[in-house]
PDB file of N, CA and C and ligand atoms in Angstrom:
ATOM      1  N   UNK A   1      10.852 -72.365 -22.039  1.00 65.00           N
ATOM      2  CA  UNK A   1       9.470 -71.889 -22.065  1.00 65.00           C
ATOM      3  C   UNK A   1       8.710 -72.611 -23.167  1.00 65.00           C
ATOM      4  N   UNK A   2       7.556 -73.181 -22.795  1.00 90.00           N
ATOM      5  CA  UNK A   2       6.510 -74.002 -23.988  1.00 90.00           C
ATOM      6  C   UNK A   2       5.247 -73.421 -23.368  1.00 90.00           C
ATOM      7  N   UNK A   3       4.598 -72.529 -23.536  1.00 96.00           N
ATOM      8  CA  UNK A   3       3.440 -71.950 -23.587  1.00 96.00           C
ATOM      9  C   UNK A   3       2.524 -72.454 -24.400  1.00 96.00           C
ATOM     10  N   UNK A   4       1.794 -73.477 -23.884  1.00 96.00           N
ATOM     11  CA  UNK A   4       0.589 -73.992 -24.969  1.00 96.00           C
ATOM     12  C   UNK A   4      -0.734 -73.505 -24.523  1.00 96.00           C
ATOM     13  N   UNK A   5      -2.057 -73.524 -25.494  1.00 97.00           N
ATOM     14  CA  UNK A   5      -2.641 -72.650 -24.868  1.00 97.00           C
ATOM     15  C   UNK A   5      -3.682 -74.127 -24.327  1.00 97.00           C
ATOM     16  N   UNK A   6      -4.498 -73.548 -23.372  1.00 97.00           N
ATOM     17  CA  UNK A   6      -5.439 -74.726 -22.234  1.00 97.00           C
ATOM     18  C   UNK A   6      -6.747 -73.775 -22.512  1.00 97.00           C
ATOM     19  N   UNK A   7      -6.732 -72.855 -22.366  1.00 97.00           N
ATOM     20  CA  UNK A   7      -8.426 -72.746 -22.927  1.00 97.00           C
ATOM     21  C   UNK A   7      -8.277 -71.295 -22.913  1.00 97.00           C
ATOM     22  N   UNK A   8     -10.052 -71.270 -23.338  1.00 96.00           N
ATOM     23  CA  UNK A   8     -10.208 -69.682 -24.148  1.00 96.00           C
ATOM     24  C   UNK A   8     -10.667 -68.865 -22.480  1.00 96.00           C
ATOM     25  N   UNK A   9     -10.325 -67.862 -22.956  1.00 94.00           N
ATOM     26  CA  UNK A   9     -10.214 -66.391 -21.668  1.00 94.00           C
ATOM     27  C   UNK A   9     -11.640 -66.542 -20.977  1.00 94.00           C
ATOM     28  N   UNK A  10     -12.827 -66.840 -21.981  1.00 93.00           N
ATOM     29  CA  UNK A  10     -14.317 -66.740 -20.682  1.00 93.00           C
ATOM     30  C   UNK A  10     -15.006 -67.985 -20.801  1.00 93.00           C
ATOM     31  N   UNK A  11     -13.945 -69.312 -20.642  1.00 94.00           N
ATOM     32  CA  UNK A  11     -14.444 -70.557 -20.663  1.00 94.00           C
ATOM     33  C   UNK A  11     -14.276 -70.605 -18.994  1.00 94.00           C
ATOM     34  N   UNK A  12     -13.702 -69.775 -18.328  1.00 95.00           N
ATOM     35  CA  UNK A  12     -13.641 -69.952 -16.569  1.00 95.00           C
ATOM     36  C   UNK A  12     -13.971 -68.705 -16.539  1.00 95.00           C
ATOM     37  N   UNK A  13     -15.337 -69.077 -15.139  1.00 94.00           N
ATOM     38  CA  UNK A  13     -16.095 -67.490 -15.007  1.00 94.00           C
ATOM     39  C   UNK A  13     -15.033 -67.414 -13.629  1.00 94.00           C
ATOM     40  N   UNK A  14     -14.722 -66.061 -13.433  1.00 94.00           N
ATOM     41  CA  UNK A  14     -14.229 -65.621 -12.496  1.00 94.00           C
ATOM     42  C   UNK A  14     -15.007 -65.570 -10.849  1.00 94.00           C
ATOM     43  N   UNK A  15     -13.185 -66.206 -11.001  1.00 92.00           N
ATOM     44  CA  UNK A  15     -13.084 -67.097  -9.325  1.00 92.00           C
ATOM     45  C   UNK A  15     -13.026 -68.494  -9.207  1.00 92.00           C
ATOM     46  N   UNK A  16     -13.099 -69.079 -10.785  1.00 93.00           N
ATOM     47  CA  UNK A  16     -13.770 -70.200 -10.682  1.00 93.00           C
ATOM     48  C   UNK A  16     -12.692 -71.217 -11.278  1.00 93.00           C
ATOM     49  N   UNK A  17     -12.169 -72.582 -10.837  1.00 96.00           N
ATOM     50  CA  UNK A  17     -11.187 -73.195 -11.491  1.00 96.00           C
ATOM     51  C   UNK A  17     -11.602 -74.331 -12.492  1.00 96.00           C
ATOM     52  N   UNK A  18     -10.597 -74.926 -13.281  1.00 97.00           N
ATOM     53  CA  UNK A  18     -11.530 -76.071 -13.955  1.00 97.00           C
ATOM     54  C   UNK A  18     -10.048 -76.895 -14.129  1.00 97.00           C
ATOM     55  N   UNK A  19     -10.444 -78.297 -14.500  1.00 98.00           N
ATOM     56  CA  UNK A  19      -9.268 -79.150 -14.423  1.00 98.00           C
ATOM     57  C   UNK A  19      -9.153 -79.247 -15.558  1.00 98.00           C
ATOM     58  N   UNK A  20      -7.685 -79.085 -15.841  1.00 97.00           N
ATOM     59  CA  UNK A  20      -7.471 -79.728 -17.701  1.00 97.00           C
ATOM     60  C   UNK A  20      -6.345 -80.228 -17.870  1.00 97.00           C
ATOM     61  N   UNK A  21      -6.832 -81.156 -19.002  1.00 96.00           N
ATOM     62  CA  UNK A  21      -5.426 -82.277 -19.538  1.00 96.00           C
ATOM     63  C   UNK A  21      -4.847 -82.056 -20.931  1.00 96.00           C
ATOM     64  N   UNK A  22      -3.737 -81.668 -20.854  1.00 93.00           N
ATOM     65  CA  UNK A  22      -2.593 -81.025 -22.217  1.00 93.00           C
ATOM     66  C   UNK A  22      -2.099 -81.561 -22.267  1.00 93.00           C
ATOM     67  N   UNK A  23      -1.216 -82.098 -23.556  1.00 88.00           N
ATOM     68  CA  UNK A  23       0.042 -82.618 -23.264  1.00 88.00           C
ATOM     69  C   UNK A  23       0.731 -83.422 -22.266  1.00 88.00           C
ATOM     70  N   UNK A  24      -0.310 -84.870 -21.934  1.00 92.00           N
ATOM     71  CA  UNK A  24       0.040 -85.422 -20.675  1.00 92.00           C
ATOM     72  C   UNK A  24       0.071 -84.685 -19.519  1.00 92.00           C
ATOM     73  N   UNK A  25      -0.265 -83.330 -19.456  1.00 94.00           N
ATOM     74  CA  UNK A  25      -0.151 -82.887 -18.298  1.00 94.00           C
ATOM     75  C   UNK A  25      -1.877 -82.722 -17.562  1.00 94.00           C
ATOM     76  N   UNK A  26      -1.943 -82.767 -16.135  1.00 97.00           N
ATOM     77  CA  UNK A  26      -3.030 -82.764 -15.731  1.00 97.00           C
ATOM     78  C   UNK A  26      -2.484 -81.590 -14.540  1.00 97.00           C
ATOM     79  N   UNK A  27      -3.730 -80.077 -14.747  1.00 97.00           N
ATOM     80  CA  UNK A  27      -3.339 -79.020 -14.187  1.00 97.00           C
ATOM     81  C   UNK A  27      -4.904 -78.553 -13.610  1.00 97.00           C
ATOM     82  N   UNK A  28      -4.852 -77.918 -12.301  1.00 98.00           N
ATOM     83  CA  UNK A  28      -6.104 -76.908 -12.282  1.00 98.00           C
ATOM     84  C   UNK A  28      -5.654 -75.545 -12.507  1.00 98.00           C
ATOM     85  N   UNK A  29      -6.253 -74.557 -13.505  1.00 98.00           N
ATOM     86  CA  UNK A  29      -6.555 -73.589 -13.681  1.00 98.00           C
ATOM     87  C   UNK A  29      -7.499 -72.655 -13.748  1.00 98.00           C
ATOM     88  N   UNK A  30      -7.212 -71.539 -12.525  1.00 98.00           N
ATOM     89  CA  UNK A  30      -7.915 -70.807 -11.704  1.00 98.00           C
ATOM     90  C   UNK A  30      -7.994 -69.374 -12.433  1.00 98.00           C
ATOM     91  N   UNK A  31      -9.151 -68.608 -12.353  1.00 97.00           N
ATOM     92  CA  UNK A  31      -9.809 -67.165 -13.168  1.00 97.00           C
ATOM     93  C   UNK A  31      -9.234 -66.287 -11.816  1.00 97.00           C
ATOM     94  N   UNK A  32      -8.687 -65.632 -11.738  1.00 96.00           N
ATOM     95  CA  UNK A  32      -8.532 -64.703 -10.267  1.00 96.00           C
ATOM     96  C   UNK A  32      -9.522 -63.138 -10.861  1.00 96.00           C
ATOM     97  N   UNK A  33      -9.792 -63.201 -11.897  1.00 94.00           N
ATOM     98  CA  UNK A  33      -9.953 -61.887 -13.073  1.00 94.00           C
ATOM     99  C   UNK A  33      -9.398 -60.877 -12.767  1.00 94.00           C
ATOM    100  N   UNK A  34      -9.999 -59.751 -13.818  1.00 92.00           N
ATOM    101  CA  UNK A  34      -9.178 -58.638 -14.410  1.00 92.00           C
ATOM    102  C   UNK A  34      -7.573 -59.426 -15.414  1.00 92.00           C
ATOM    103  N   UNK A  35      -8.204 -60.642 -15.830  1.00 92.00           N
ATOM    104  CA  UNK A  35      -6.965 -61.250 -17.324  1.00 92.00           C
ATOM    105  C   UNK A  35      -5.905 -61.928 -16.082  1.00 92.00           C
ATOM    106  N   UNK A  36      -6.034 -62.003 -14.595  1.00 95.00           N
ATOM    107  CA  UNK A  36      -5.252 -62.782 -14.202  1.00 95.00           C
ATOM    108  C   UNK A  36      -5.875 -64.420 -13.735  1.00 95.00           C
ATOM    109  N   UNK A  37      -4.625 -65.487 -14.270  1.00 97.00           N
ATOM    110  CA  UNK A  37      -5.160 -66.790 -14.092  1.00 97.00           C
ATOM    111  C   UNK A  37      -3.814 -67.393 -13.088  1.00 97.00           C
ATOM    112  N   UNK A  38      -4.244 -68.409 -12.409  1.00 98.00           N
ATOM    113  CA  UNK A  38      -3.368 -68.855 -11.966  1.00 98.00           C
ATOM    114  C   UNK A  38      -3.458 -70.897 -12.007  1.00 98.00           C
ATOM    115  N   UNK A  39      -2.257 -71.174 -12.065  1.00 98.00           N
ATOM    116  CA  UNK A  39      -2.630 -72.945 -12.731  1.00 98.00           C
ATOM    117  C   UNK A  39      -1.189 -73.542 -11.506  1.00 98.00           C
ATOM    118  N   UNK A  40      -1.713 -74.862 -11.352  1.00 98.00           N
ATOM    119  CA  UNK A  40      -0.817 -75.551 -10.007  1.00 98.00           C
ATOM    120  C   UNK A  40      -1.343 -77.275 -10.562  1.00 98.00           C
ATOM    121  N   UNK A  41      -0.154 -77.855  -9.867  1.00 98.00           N
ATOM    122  CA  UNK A  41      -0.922 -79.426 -10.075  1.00 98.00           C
ATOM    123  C   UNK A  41      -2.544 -79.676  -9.697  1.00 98.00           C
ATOM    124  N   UNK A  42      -2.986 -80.375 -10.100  1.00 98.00           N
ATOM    125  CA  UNK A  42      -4.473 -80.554  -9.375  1.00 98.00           C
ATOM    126  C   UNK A  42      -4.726 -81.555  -8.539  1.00 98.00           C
ATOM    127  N   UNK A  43      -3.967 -82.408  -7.807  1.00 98.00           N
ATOM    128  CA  UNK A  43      -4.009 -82.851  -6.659  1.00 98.00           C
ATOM    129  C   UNK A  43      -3.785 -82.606  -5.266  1.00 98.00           C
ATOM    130  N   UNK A  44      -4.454 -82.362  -4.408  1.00 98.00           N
ATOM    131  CA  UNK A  44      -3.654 -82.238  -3.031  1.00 98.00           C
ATOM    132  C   UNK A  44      -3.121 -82.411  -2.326  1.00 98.00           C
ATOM    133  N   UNK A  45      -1.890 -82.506  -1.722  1.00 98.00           N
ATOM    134  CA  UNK A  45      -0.956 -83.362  -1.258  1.00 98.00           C
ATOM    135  C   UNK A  45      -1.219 -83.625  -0.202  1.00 98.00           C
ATOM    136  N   UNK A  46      -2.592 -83.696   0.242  1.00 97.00           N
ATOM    137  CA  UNK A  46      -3.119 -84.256   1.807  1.00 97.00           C
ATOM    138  C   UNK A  46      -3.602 -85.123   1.925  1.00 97.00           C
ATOM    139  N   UNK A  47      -4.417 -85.195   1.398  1.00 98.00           N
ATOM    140  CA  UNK A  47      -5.053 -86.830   0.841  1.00 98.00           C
ATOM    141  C   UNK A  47      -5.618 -86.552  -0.626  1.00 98.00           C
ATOM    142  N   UNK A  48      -4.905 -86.017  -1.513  1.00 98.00           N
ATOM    143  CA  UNK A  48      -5.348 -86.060  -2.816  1.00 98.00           C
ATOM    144  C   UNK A  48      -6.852 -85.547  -3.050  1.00 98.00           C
ATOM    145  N   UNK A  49      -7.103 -84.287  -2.746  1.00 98.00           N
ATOM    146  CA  UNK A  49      -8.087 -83.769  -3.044  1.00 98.00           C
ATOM    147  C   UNK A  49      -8.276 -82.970  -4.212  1.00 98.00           C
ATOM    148  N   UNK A  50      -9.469 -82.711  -4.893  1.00 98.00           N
ATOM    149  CA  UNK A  50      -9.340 -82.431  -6.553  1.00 98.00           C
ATOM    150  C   UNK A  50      -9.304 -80.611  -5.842  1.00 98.00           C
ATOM    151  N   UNK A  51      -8.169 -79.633  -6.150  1.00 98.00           N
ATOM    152  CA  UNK A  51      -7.937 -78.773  -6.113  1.00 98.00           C
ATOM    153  C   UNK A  51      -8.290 -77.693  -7.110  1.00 98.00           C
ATOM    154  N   UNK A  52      -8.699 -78.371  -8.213  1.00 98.00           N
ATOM    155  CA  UNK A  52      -9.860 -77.712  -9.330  1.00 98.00           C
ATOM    156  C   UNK A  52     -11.012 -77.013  -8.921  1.00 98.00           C
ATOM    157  N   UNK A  53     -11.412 -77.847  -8.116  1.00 98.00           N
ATOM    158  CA  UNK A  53     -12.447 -77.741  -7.547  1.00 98.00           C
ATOM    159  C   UNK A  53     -12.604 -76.980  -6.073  1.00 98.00           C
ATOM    160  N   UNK A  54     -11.758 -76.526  -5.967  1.00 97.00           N
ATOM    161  CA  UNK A  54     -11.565 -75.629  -4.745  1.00 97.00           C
ATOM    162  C   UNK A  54     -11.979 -74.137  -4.960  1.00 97.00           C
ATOM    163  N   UNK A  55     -11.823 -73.165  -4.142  1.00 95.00           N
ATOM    164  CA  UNK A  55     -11.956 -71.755  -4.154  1.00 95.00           C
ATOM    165  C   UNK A  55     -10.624 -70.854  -3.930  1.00 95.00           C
ATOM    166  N   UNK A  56     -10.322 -69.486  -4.622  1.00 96.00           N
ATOM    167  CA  UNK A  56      -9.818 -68.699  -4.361  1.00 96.00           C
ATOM    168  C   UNK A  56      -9.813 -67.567  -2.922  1.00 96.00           C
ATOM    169  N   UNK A  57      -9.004 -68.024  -2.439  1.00 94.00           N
ATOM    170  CA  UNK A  57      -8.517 -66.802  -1.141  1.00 94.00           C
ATOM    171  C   UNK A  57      -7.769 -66.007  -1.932  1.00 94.00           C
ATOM    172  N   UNK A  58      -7.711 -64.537  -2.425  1.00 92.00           N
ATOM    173  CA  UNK A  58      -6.525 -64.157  -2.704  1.00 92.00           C
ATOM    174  C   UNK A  58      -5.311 -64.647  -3.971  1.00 92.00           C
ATOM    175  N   UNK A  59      -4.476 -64.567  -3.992  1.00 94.00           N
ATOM    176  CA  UNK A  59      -3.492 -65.187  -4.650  1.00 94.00           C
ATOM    177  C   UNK A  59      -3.320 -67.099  -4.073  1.00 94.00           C
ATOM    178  N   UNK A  60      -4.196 -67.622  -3.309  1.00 97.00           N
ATOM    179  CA  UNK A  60      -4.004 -68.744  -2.830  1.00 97.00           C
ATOM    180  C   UNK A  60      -5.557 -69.744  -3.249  1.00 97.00           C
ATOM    181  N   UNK A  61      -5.293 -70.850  -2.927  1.00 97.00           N
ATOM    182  CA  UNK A  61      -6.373 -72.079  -3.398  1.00 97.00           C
ATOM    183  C   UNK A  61      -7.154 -72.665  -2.138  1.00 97.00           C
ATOM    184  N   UNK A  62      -8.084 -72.600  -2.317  1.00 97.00           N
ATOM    185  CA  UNK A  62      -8.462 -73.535  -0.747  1.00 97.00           C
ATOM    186  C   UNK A  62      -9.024 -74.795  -1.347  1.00 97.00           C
ATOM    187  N   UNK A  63      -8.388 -75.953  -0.585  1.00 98.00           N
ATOM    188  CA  UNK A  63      -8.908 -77.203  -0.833  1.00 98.00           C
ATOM    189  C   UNK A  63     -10.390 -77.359  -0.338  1.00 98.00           C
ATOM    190  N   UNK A  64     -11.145 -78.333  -0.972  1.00 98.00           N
ATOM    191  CA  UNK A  64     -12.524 -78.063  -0.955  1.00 98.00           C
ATOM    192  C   UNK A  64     -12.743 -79.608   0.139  1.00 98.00           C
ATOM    193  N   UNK A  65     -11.700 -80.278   0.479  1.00 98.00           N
ATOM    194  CA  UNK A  65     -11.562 -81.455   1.465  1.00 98.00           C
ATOM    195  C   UNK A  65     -11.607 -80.481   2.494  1.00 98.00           C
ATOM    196  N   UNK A  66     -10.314 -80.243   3.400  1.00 98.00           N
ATOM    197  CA  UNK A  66     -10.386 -79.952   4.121  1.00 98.00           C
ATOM    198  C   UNK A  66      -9.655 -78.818   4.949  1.00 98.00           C
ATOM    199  N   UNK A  67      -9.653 -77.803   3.406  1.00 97.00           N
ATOM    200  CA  UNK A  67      -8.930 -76.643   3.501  1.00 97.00           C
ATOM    201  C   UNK A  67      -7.918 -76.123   3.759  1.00 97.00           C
ATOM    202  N   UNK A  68      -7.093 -77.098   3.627  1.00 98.00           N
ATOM    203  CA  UNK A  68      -5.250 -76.255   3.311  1.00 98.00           C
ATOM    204  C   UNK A  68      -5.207 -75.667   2.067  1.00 98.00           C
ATOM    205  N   UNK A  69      -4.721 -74.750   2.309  1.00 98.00           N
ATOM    206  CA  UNK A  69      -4.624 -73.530   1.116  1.00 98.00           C
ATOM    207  C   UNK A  69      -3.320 -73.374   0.716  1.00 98.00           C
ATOM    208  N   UNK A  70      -3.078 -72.894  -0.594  1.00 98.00           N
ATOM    209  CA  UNK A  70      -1.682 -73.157  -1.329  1.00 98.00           C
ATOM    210  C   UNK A  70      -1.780 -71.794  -2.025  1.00 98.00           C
ATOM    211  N   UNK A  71      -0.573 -71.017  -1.923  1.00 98.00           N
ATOM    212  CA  UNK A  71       0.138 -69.835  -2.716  1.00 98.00           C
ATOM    213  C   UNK A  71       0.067 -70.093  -4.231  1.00 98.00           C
ATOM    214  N   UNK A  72      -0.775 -70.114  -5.276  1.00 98.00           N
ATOM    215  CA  UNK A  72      -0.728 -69.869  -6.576  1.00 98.00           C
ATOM    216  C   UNK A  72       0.550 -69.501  -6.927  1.00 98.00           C
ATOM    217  N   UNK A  73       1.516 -68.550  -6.556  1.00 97.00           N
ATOM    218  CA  UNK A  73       2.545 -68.010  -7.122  1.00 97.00           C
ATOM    219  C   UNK A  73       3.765 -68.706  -6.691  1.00 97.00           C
ATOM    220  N   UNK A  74       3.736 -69.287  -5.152  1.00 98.00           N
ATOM    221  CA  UNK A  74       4.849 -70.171  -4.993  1.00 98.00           C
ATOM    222  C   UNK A  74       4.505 -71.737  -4.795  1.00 98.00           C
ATOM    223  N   UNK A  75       3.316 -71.871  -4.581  1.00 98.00           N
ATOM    224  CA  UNK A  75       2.929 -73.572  -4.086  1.00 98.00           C
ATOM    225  C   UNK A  75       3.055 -73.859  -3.188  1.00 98.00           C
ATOM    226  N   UNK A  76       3.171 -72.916  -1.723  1.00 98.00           N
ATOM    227  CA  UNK A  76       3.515 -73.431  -0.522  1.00 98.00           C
ATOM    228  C   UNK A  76       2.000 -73.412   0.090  1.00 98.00           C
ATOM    229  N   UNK A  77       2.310 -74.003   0.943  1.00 98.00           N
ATOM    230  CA  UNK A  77       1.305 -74.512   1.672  1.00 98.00           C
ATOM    231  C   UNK A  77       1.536 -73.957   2.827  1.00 98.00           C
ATOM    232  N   UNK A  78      -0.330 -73.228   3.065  1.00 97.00           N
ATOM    233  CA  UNK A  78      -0.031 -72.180   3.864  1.00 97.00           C
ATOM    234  C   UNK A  78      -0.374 -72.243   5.782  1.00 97.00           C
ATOM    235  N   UNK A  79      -0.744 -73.380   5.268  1.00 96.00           N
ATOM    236  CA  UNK A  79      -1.182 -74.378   6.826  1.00 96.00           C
ATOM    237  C   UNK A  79       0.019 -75.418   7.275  1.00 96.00           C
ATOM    238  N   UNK A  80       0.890 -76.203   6.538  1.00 95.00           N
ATOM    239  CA  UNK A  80       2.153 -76.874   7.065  1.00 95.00           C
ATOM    240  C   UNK A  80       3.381 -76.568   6.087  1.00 95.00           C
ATOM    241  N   UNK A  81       4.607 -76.339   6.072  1.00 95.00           N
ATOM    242  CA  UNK A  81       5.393 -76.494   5.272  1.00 95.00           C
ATOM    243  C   UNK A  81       6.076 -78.050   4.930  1.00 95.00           C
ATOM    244  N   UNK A  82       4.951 -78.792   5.201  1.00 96.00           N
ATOM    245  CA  UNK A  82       5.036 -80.096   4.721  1.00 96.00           C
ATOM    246  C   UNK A  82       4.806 -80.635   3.219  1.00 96.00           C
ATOM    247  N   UNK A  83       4.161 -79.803   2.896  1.00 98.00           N
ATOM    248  CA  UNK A  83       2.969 -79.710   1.647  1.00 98.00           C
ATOM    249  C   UNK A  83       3.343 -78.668   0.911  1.00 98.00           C
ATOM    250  N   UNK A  84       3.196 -79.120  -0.515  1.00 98.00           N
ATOM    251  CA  UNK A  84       3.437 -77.733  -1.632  1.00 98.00           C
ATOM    252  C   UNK A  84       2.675 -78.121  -3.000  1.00 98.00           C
ATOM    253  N   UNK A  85       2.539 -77.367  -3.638  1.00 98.00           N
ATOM    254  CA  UNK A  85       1.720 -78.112  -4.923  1.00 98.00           C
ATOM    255  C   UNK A  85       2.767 -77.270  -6.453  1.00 98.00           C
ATOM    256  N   UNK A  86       3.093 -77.959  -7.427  1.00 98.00           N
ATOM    257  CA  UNK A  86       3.590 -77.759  -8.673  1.00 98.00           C
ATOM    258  C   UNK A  86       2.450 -76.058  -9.037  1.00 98.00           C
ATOM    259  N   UNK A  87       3.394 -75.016  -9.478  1.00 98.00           N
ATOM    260  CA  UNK A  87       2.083 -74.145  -9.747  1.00 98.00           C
ATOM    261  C   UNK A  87       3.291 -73.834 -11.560  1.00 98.00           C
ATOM    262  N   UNK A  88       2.419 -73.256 -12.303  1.00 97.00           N
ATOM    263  CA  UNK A  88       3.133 -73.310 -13.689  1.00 97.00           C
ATOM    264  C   UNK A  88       2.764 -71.576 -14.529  1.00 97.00           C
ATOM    265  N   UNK A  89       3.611 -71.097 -14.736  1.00 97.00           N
ATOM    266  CA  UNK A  89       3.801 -69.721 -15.470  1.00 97.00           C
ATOM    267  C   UNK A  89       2.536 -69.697 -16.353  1.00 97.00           C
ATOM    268  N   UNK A  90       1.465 -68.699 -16.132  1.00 97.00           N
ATOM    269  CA  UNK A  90       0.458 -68.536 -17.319  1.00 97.00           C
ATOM    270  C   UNK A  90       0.511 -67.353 -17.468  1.00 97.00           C
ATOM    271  N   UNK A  91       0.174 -67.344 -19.314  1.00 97.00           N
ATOM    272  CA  UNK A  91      -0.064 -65.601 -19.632  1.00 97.00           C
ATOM    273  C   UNK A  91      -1.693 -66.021 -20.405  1.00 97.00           C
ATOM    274  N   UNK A  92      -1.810 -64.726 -20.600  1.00 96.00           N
ATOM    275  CA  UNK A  92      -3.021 -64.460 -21.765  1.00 96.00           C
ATOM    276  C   UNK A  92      -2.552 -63.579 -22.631  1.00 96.00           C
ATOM    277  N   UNK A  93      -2.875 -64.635 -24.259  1.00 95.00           N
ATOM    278  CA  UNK A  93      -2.426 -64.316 -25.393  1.00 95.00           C
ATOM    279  C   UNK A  93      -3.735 -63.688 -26.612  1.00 95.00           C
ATOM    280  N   UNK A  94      -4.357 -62.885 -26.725  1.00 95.00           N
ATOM    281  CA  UNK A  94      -5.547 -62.708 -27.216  1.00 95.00           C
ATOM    282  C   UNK A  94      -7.023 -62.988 -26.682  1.00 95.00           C
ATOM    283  N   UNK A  95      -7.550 -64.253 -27.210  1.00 95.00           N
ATOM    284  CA  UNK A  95      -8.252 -64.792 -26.278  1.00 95.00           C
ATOM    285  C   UNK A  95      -7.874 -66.051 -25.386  1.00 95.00           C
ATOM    286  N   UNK A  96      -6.713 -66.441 -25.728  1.00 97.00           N
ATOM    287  CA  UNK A  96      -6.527 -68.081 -25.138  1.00 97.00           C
ATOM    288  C   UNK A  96      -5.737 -67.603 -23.775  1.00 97.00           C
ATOM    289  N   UNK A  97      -5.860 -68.668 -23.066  1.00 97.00           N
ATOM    290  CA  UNK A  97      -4.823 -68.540 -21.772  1.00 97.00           C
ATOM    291  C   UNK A  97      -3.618 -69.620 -21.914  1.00 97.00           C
ATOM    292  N   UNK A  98      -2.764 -69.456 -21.906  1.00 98.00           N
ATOM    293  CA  UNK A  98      -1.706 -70.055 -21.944  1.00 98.00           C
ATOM    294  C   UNK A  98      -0.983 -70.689 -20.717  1.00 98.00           C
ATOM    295  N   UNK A  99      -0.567 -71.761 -20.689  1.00 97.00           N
ATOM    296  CA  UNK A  99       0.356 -72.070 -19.811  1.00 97.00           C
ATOM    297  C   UNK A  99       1.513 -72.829 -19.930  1.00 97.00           C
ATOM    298  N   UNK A 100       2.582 -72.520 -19.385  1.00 96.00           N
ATOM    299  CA  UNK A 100       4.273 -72.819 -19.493  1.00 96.00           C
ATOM    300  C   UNK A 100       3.676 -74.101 -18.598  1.00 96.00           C
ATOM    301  N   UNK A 101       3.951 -75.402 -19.948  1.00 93.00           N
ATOM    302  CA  UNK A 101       4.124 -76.514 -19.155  1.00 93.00           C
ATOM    303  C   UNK A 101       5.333 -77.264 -19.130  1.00 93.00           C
ATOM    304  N   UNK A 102       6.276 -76.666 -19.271  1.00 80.00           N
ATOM    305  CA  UNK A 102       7.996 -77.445 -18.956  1.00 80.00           C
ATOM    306  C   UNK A 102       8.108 -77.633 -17.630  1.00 80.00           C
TER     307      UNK A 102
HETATM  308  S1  FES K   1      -7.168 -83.400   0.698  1.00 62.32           S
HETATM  309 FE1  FES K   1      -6.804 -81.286   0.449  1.00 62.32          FE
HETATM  310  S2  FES K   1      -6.858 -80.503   2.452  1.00 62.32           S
HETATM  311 FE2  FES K   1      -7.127 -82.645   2.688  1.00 62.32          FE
END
């Protein structure tokens, strides 16, 4: 577990994702609110669409290309099981949001 923190709790208005780069890592992280966030690679494995930039269904992501949607909690892909996206353990620690980037 390496929990570093990626940004402060009302720098993403809810519902809303934003792309960020830590530690060599490049992640989108999503506001679902009520203190829940959810974070996944930020590319799409369809034709590489910025998934930051997508919308929340639920516990899932909709690509803003051409809408395959991905499980936040497992990364599957909910239109082919061809497709999956990296999704990564986040908590909220005070005000920061944290995310397990191992
Ligand atoms: S690039 Fe994401 S659905 Fe096509």
């Amino acid at each position: 577990m390496a929990f570093v923190k990626v940004a402060e709790l009302d720098e993403i208005g809810v519902g809303e994702g934003a792309f960020i780069e830590r530690d060599g890592v490049s992640l989108a992280l999503f506001n679902a609110g009520n203190g829940h966030f959810y974070a996944c690679s930020p590319v799409c494995p369809h034709e590489d669409g910025p998934l930051a930039e997508g919308w929340l269904e639920g516990n899932a992501v909709v690509c803003p290309w051409h809408g395959y949607d991905f499980d936040l909690t497992s990364g599957a892909c909910r239109v082919t099981p061809d497709f999956s996206v990296k999704v990564y353990p986040v908590r909220v620690s005070g005000t920061a949001v944290e995310v397990d980037l191992a």
